[in-house]
PDB file of C-alpha atoms in Angstrom:
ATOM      1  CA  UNK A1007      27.937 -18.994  36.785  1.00 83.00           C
ATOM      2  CA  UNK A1008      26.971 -20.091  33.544  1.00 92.00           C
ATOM      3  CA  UNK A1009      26.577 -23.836  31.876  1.00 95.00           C
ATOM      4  CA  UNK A1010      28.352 -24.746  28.695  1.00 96.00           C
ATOM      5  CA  UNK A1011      27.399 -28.309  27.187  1.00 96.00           C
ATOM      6  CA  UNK A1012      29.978 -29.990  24.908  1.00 95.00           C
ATOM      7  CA  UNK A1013      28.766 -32.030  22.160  1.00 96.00           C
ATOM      8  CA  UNK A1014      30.224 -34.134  19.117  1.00 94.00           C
ATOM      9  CA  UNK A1015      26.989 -34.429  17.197  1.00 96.00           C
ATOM     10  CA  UNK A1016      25.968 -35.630  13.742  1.00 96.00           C
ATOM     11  CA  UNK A1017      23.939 -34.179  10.989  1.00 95.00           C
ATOM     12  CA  UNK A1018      21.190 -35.520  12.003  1.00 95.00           C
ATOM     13  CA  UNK A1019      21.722 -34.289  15.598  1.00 94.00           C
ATOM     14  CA  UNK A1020      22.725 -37.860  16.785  1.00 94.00           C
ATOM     15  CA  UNK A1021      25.181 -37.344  20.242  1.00 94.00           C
ATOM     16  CA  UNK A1022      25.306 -41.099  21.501  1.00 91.00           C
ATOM     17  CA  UNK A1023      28.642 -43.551  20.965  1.00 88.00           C
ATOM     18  CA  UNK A1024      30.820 -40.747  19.243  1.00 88.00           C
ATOM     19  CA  UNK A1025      33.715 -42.688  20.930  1.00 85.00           C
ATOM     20  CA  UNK A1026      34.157 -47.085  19.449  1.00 82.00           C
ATOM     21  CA  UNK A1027      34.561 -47.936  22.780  1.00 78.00           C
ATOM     22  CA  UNK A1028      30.801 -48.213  23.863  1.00 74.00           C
ATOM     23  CA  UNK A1029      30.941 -51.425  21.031  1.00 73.00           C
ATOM     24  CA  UNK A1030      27.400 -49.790  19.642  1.00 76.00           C
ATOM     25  CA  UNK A1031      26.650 -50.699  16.143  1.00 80.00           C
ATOM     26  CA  UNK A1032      27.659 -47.421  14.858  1.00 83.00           C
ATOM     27  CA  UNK A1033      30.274 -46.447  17.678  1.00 85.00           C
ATOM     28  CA  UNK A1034      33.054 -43.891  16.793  1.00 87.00           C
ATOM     29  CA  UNK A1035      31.123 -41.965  14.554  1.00 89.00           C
ATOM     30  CA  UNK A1036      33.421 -39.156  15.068  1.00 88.00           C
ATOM     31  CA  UNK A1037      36.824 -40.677  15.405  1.00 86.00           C
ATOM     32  CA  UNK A1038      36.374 -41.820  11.661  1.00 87.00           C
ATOM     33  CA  UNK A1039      37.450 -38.307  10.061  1.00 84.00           C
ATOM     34  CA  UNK A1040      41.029 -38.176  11.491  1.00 82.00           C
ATOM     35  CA  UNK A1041      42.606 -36.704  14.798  1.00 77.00           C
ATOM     36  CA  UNK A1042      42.159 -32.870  13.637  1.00 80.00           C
ATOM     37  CA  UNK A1043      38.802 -32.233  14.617  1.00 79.00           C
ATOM     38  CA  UNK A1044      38.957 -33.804  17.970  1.00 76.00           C
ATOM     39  CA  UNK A1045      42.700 -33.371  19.034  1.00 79.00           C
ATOM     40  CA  UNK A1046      43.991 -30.752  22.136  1.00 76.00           C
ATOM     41  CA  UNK A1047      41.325 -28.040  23.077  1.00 79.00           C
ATOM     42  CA  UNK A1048      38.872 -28.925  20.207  1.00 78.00           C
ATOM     43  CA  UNK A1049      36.528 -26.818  22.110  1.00 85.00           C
ATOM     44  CA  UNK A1050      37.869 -23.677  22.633  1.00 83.00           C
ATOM     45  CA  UNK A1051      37.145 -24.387  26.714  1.00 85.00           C
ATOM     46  CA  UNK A1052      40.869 -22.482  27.816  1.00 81.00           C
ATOM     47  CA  UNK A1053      40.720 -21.212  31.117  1.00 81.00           C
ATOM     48  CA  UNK A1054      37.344 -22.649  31.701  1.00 85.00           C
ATOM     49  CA  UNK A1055      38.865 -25.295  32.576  1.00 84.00           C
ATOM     50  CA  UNK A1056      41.350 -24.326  34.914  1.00 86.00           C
ATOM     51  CA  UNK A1057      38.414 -21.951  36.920  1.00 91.00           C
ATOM     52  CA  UNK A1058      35.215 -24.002  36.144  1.00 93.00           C
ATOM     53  CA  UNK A1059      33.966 -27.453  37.099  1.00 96.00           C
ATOM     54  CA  UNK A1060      33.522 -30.490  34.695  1.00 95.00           C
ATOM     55  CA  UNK A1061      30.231 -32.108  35.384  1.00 96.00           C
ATOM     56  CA  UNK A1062      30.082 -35.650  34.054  1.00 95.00           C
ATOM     57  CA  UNK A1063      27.674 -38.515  34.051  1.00 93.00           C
ATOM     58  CA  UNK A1064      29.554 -41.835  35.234  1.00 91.00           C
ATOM     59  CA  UNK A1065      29.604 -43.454  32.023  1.00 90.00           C
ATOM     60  CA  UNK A1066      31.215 -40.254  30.253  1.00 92.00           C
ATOM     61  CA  UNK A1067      33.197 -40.019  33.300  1.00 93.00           C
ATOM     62  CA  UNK A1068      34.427 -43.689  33.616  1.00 91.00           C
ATOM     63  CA  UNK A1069      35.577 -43.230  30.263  1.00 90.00           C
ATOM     64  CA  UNK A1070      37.532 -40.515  30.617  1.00 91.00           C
ATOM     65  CA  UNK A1071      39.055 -41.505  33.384  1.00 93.00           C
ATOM     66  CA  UNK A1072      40.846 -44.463  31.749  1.00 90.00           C
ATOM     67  CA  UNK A1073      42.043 -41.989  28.735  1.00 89.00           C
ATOM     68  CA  UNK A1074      43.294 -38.361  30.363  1.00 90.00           C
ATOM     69  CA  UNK A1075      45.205 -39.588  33.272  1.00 92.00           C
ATOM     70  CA  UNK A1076      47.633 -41.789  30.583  1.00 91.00           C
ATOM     71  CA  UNK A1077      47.941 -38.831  28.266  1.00 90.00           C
ATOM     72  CA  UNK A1078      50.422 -35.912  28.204  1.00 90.00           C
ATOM     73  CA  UNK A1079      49.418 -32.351  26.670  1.00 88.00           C
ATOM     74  CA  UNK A1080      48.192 -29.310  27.935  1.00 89.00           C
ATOM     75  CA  UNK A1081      45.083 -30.151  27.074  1.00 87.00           C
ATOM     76  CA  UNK A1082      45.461 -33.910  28.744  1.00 88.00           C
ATOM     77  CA  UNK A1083      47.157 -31.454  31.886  1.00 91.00           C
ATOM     78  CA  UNK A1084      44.505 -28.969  32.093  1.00 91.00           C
ATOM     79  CA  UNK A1085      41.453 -31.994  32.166  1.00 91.00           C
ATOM     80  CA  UNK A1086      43.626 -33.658  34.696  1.00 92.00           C
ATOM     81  CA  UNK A1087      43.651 -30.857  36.709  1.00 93.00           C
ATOM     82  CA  UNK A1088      39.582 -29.564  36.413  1.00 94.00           C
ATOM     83  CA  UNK A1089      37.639 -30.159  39.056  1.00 94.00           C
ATOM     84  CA  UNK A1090      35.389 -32.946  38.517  1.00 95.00           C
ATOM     85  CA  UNK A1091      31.794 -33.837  39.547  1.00 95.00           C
ATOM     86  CA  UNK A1092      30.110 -36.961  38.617  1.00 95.00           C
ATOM     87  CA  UNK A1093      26.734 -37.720  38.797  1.00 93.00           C
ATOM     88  CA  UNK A1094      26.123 -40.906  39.775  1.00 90.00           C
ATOM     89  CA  UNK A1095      24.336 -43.225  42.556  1.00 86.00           C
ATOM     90  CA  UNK A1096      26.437 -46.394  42.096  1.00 85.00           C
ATOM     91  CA  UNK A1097      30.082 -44.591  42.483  1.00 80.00           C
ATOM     92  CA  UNK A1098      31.738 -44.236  45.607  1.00 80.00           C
ATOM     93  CA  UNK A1099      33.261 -40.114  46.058  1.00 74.00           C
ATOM     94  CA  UNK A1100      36.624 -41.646  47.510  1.00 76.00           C
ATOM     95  CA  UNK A1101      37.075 -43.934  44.463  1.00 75.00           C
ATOM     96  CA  UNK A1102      36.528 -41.484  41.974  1.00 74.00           C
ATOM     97  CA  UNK A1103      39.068 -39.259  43.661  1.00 73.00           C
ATOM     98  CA  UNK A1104      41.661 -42.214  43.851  1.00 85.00           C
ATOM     99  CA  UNK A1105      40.757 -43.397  39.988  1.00 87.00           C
ATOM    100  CA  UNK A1106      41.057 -39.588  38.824  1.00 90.00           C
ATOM    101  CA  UNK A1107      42.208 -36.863  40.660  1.00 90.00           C
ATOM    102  CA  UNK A1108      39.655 -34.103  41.586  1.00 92.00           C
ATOM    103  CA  UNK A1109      36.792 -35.817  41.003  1.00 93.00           C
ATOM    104  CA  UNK A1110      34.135 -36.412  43.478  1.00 91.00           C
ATOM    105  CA  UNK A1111      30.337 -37.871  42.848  1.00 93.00           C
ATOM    106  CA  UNK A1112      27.567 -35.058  43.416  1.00 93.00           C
ATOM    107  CA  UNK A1113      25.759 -35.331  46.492  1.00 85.00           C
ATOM    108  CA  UNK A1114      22.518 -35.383  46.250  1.00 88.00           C
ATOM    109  CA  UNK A1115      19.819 -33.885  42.860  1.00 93.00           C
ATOM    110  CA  UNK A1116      22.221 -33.364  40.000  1.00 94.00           C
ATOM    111  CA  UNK A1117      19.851 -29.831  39.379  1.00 96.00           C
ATOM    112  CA  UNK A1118      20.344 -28.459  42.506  1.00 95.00           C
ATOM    113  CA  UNK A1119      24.014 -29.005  42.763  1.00 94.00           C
ATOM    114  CA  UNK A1120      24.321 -27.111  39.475  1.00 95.00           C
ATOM    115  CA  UNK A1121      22.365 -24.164  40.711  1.00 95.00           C
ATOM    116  CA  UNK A1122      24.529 -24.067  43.946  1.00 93.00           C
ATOM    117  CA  UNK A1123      27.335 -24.756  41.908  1.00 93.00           C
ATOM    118  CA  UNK A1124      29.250 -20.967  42.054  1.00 94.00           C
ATOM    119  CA  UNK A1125      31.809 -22.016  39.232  1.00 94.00           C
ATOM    120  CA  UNK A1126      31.382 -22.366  35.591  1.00 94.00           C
ATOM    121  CA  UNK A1127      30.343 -25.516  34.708  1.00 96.00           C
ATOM    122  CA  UNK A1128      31.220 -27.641  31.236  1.00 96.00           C
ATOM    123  CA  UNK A1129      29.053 -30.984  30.975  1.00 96.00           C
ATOM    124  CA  UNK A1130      30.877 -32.816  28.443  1.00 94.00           C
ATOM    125  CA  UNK A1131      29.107 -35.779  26.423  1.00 90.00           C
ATOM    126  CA  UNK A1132      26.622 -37.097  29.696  1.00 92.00           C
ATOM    127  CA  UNK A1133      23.377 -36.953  27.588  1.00 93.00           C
ATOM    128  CA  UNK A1134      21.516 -37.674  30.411  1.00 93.00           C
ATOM    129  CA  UNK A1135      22.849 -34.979  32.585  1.00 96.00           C
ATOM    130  CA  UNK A1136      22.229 -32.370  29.759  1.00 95.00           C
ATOM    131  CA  UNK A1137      18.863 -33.496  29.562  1.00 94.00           C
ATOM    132  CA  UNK A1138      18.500 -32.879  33.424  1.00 95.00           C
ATOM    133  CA  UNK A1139      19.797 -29.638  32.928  1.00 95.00           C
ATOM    134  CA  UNK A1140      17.760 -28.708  29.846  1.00 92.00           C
ATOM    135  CA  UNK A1141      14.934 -29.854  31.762  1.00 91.00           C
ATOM    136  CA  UNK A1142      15.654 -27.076  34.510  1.00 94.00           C
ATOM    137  CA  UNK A1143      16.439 -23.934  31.386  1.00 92.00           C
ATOM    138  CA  UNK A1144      20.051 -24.433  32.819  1.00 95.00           C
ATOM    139  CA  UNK A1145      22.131 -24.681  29.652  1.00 96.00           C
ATOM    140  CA  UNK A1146      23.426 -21.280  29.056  1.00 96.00           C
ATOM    141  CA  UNK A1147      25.923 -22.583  25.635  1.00 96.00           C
ATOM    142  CA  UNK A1148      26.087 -25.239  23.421  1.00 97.00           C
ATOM    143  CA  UNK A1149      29.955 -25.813  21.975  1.00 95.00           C
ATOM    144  CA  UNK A1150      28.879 -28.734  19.075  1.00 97.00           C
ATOM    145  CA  UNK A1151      31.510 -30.094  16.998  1.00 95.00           C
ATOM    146  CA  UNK A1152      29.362 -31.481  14.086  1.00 96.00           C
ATOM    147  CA  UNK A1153      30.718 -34.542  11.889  1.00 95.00           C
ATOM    148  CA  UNK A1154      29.751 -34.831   8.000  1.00 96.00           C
ATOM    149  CA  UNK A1155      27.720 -38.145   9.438  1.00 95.00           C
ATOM    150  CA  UNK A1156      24.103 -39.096   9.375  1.00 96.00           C
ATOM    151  CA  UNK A1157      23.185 -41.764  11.402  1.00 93.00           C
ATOM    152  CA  UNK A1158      19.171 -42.325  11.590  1.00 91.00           C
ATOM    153  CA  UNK A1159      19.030 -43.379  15.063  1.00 90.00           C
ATOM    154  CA  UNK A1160      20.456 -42.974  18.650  1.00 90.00           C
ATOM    155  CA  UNK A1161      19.784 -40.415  21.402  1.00 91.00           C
ATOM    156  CA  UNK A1162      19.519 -36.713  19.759  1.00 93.00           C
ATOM    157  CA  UNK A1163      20.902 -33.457  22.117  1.00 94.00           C
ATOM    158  CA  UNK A1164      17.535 -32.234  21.412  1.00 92.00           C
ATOM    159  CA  UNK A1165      14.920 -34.983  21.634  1.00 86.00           C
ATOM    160  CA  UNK A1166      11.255 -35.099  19.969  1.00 87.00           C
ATOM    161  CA  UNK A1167       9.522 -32.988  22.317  1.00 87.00           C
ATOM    162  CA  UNK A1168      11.526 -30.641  23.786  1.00 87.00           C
ATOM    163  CA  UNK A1169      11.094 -27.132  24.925  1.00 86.00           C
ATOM    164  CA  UNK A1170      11.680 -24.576  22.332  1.00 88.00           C
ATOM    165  CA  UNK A1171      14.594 -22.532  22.747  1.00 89.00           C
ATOM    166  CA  UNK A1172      16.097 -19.534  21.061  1.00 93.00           C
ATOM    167  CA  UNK A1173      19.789 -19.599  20.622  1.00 96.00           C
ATOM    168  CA  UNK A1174      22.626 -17.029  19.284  1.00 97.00           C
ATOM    169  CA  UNK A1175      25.432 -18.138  16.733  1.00 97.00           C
ATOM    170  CA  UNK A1176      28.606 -17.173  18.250  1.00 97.00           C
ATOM    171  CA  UNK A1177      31.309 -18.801  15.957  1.00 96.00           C
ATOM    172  CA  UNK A1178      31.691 -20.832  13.379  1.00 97.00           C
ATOM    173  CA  UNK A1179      34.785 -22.800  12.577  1.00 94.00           C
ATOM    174  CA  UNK A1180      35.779 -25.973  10.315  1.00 93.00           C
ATOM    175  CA  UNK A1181      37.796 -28.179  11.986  1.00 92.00           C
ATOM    176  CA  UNK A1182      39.161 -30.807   9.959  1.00 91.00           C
ATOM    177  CA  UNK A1183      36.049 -32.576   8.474  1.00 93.00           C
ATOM    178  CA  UNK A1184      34.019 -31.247  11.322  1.00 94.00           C
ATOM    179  CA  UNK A1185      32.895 -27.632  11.973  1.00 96.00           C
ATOM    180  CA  UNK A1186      32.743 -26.184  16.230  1.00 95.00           C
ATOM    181  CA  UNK A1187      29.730 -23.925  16.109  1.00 96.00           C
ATOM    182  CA  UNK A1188      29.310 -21.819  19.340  1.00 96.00           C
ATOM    183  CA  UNK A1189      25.711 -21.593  20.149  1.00 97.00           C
ATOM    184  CA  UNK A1190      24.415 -19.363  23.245  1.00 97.00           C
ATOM    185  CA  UNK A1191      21.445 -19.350  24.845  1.00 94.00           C
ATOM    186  CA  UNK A1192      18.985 -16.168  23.947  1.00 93.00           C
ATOM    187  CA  UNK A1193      17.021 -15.321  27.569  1.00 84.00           C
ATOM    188  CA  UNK A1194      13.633 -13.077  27.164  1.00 75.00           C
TER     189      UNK A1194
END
Protein backbone atom coordinates (compact mmCIF):
# COMPACT_ATOMS: atom_id res chain seq x y z
CA UNK A 1 0.00 0.00 0.00
CA UNK A 2 1.37 3.22 -0.61
CA UNK A 3 -0.16 7.02 -0.21
CA UNK A 4 -0.13 9.44 -3.08
CA UNK A 5 -1.32 13.14 -2.18
CA UNK A 6 -2.70 15.28 -5.05
CA UNK A 7 -2.09 18.85 -4.97
CA UNK A 8 -2.78 22.07 -7.21
CA UNK A 9 -0.32 24.34 -5.48
CA UNK A 10 1.12 27.80 -6.14
CA UNK A 11 4.56 29.19 -6.27
CA UNK A 12 4.59 30.03 -3.16
CA UNK A 13 3.36 26.57 -2.04
CA UNK A 14 -0.22 27.95 -1.35
CA UNK A 15 -2.89 24.63 -1.69
CA UNK A 16 -6.16 26.29 -0.20
CA UNK A 17 -9.34 27.57 -2.58
CA UNK A 18 -7.70 26.35 -5.96
CA UNK A 19 -11.41 25.84 -6.97
CA UNK A 20 -13.92 29.76 -6.99
CA UNK A 21 -16.38 27.93 -5.38
CA UNK A 22 -15.13 28.24 -1.67
CA UNK A 23 -15.99 32.36 -2.45
CA UNK A 24 -12.31 33.02 -0.68
CA UNK A 25 -10.79 36.25 -1.65
CA UNK A 26 -8.43 34.67 -3.97
CA UNK A 27 -10.55 31.45 -4.89
CA UNK A 28 -9.82 29.68 -8.27
CA UNK A 29 -6.36 30.37 -8.33
CA UNK A 30 -5.90 27.57 -10.65
CA UNK A 31 -8.91 27.59 -12.88
CA UNK A 32 -7.59 31.07 -14.16
CA UNK A 33 -4.94 29.54 -16.75
CA UNK A 34 -7.46 27.63 -18.97
CA UNK A 35 -8.93 23.97 -18.92
CA UNK A 36 -5.48 22.27 -20.12
CA UNK A 37 -3.76 21.92 -17.03
CA UNK A 38 -6.60 20.63 -15.02
CA UNK A 39 -8.81 18.73 -17.64
CA UNK A 40 -9.24 14.50 -17.75
CA UNK A 41 -6.44 12.61 -15.77
CA UNK A 42 -4.32 15.77 -15.02
CA UNK A 43 -2.58 13.55 -12.65
CA UNK A 44 -1.39 10.74 -14.27
CA UNK A 45 -3.54 8.55 -11.39
CA UNK A 46 -4.75 5.63 -14.34
CA UNK A 47 -5.44 2.51 -12.83
CA UNK A 48 -4.94 3.86 -9.40
CA UNK A 49 -8.00 4.71 -9.53
CA UNK A 50 -9.81 1.85 -10.59
CA UNK A 51 -7.63 -0.49 -7.75
CA UNK A 52 -6.96 2.19 -5.02
CA UNK A 53 -9.15 4.16 -2.63
CA UNK A 54 -9.80 8.00 -2.75
CA UNK A 55 -9.52 9.39 0.70
CA UNK A 56 -11.21 12.76 1.03
CA UNK A 57 -11.90 15.27 3.72
CA UNK A 58 -15.77 16.28 3.63
CA UNK A 59 -15.30 19.60 2.33
CA UNK A 60 -13.07 18.28 -0.71
CA UNK A 61 -15.48 15.54 -0.81
CA UNK A 62 -18.81 17.54 -0.73
CA UNK A 63 -17.42 19.30 -3.52
CA UNK A 64 -16.77 16.75 -5.62
CA UNK A 65 -19.63 15.15 -5.18
CA UNK A 66 -21.80 17.89 -6.75
CA UNK A 67 -19.22 18.02 -9.91
CA UNK A 68 -18.20 14.13 -11.00
CA UNK A 69 -21.51 12.51 -10.75
CA UNK A 70 -22.96 15.32 -13.57
CA UNK A 71 -19.93 14.84 -15.77
CA UNK A 72 -19.21 12.32 -18.56
CA UNK A 73 -15.47 11.19 -19.43
CA UNK A 74 -13.36 8.52 -18.54
CA UNK A 75 -11.87 10.41 -16.24
CA UNK A 76 -15.48 11.72 -14.73
CA UNK A 77 -16.26 7.48 -15.11
CA UNK A 78 -13.26 6.25 -13.46
CA UNK A 79 -13.76 8.96 -10.17
CA UNK A 80 -17.31 7.84 -10.21
CA UNK A 81 -16.41 4.53 -9.90
CA UNK A 82 -13.22 4.79 -7.05
CA UNK A 83 -13.93 3.80 -3.94
CA UNK A 84 -14.38 6.60 -1.68
CA UNK A 85 -13.61 7.31 2.02
CA UNK A 86 -14.40 10.48 3.70
CA UNK A 87 -13.23 11.65 6.74
CA UNK A 88 -15.58 13.28 8.55
CA UNK A 89 -17.62 13.34 12.04
CA UNK A 90 -20.68 15.34 10.88
CA UNK A 91 -21.56 13.00 7.65
CA UNK A 92 -23.75 10.21 7.82
CA UNK A 93 -21.95 6.73 5.77
CA UNK A 94 -25.50 6.00 4.16
CA UNK A 95 -25.79 9.57 2.79
CA UNK A 96 -22.57 9.75 1.33
CA UNK A 97 -23.23 6.48 -0.43
CA UNK A 98 -26.72 7.77 -1.71
CA UNK A 99 -25.13 11.46 -2.67
CA UNK A 100 -22.09 9.61 -4.48
CA UNK A 101 -21.74 6.21 -5.16
CA UNK A 102 -18.96 4.27 -3.29
CA UNK A 103 -18.34 6.50 -0.82
CA UNK A 104 -18.58 5.80 2.79
CA UNK A 105 -17.26 8.11 5.93
CA UNK A 106 -14.15 6.43 7.78
CA UNK A 107 -14.92 4.90 10.92
CA UNK A 108 -13.12 5.85 13.46
CA UNK A 109 -8.97 7.80 13.53
CA UNK A 110 -8.46 8.88 9.96
CA UNK A 111 -4.47 7.45 10.68
CA UNK A 112 -5.35 4.23 11.55
CA UNK A 113 -7.79 3.58 8.83
CA UNK A 114 -5.01 4.50 6.39
CA UNK A 115 -2.57 2.08 7.89
CA UNK A 116 -5.26 -0.73 7.77
CA UNK A 117 -6.20 0.51 4.60
CA UNK A 118 -4.68 -2.62 2.15
CA UNK A 119 -5.34 -0.53 -1.14
CA UNK A 120 -3.54 2.34 -2.58
CA UNK A 121 -4.71 5.34 -1.40
CA UNK A 122 -4.90 8.99 -3.38
CA UNK A 123 -5.92 11.95 -0.90
CA UNK A 124 -6.88 14.54 -3.24
CA UNK A 125 -6.97 18.37 -2.10
CA UNK A 126 -8.20 17.57 1.96
CA UNK A 127 -5.33 19.68 3.49
CA UNK A 128 -6.26 18.64 6.65
CA UNK A 129 -6.19 14.98 6.01
CA UNK A 130 -2.66 15.31 4.40
CA UNK A 131 -1.56 16.99 7.33
CA UNK A 132 -2.87 13.97 9.47
CA UNK A 133 -1.09 11.81 7.34
CA UNK A 134 2.17 13.78 7.17
CA UNK A 135 1.92 13.88 10.76
CA UNK A 136 2.07 9.91 10.90
CA UNK A 137 5.37 9.76 7.85
CA UNK A 138 2.41 8.28 5.76
CA UNK A 139 2.72 10.17 2.48
CA UNK A 140 4.67 7.96 0.26
CA UNK A 141 4.17 10.65 -3.22
CA UNK A 142 3.36 13.96 -3.84
CA UNK A 143 1.65 14.47 -7.60
CA UNK A 144 1.66 18.72 -7.49
CA UNK A 145 0.37 20.49 -10.37
CA UNK A 146 2.01 23.95 -9.78
CA UNK A 147 0.28 27.25 -11.25
CA UNK A 148 2.54 30.37 -12.40
CA UNK A 149 0.62 32.10 -9.16
CA UNK A 150 1.91 33.62 -6.00
CA UNK A 151 -0.45 34.24 -3.53
CA UNK A 152 1.19 35.42 -0.01
CA UNK A 153 -1.20 33.76 2.17
CA UNK A 154 -3.46 30.66 2.76
CA UNK A 155 -2.73 27.16 4.09
CA UNK A 156 0.78 25.84 2.53
CA UNK A 157 1.11 21.66 1.80
CA UNK A 158 4.08 22.09 3.88
CA UNK A 159 3.46 24.42 6.82
CA UNK A 160 6.15 26.49 8.98
CA UNK A 161 7.34 23.82 11.08
CA UNK A 162 7.16 20.74 9.62
CA UNK A 163 9.23 17.66 9.68
CA UNK A 164 11.97 17.58 7.21
CA UNK A 165 11.63 15.23 4.53
CA UNK A 166 13.73 14.01 1.67
CA UNK A 167 11.96 13.51 -1.56
CA UNK A 168 12.89 12.04 -5.22
CA UNK A 169 11.92 13.92 -8.55
CA UNK A 170 10.15 11.48 -10.61
CA UNK A 171 8.75 13.56 -13.59
CA UNK A 172 8.44 16.64 -14.73
CA UNK A 173 5.86 17.83 -17.18
CA UNK A 174 4.28 21.34 -18.36
CA UNK A 175 0.87 21.22 -18.59
CA UNK A 176 -0.64 24.10 -20.09
CA UNK A 177 0.53 27.06 -17.87
CA UNK A 178 1.09 24.64 -15.07
CA UNK A 179 3.84 21.98 -14.73
CA UNK A 180 2.79 18.07 -12.76
CA UNK A 181 5.99 17.31 -10.93
CA UNK A 182 6.05 13.73 -9.45
CA UNK A 183 7.70 13.84 -6.14
CA UNK A 184 8.37 10.46 -4.04
CA UNK A 185 9.15 10.03 -0.79
CA UNK A 186 13.08 9.05 -0.04
CA UNK A 187 12.89 6.41 3.22
CA UNK A 188 16.42 5.94 5.22
Amino acid sequence: MSTVVIEFITLDGVVSDPDPSTGAPHAGWAFRHGPEPVSGDAFRLGSTLDEGVLLLGRRTWELFARIWPHRDDPFAARMNAAAKLVASRSLADEAAGRTWPGSRVVAGDLVDAARREERDVVVMGSVSVVRALLAADLVDEYRLLTFPTVLGDGERLFPAGSAPAELECLAVEQAGAAVRTRYRRVRA
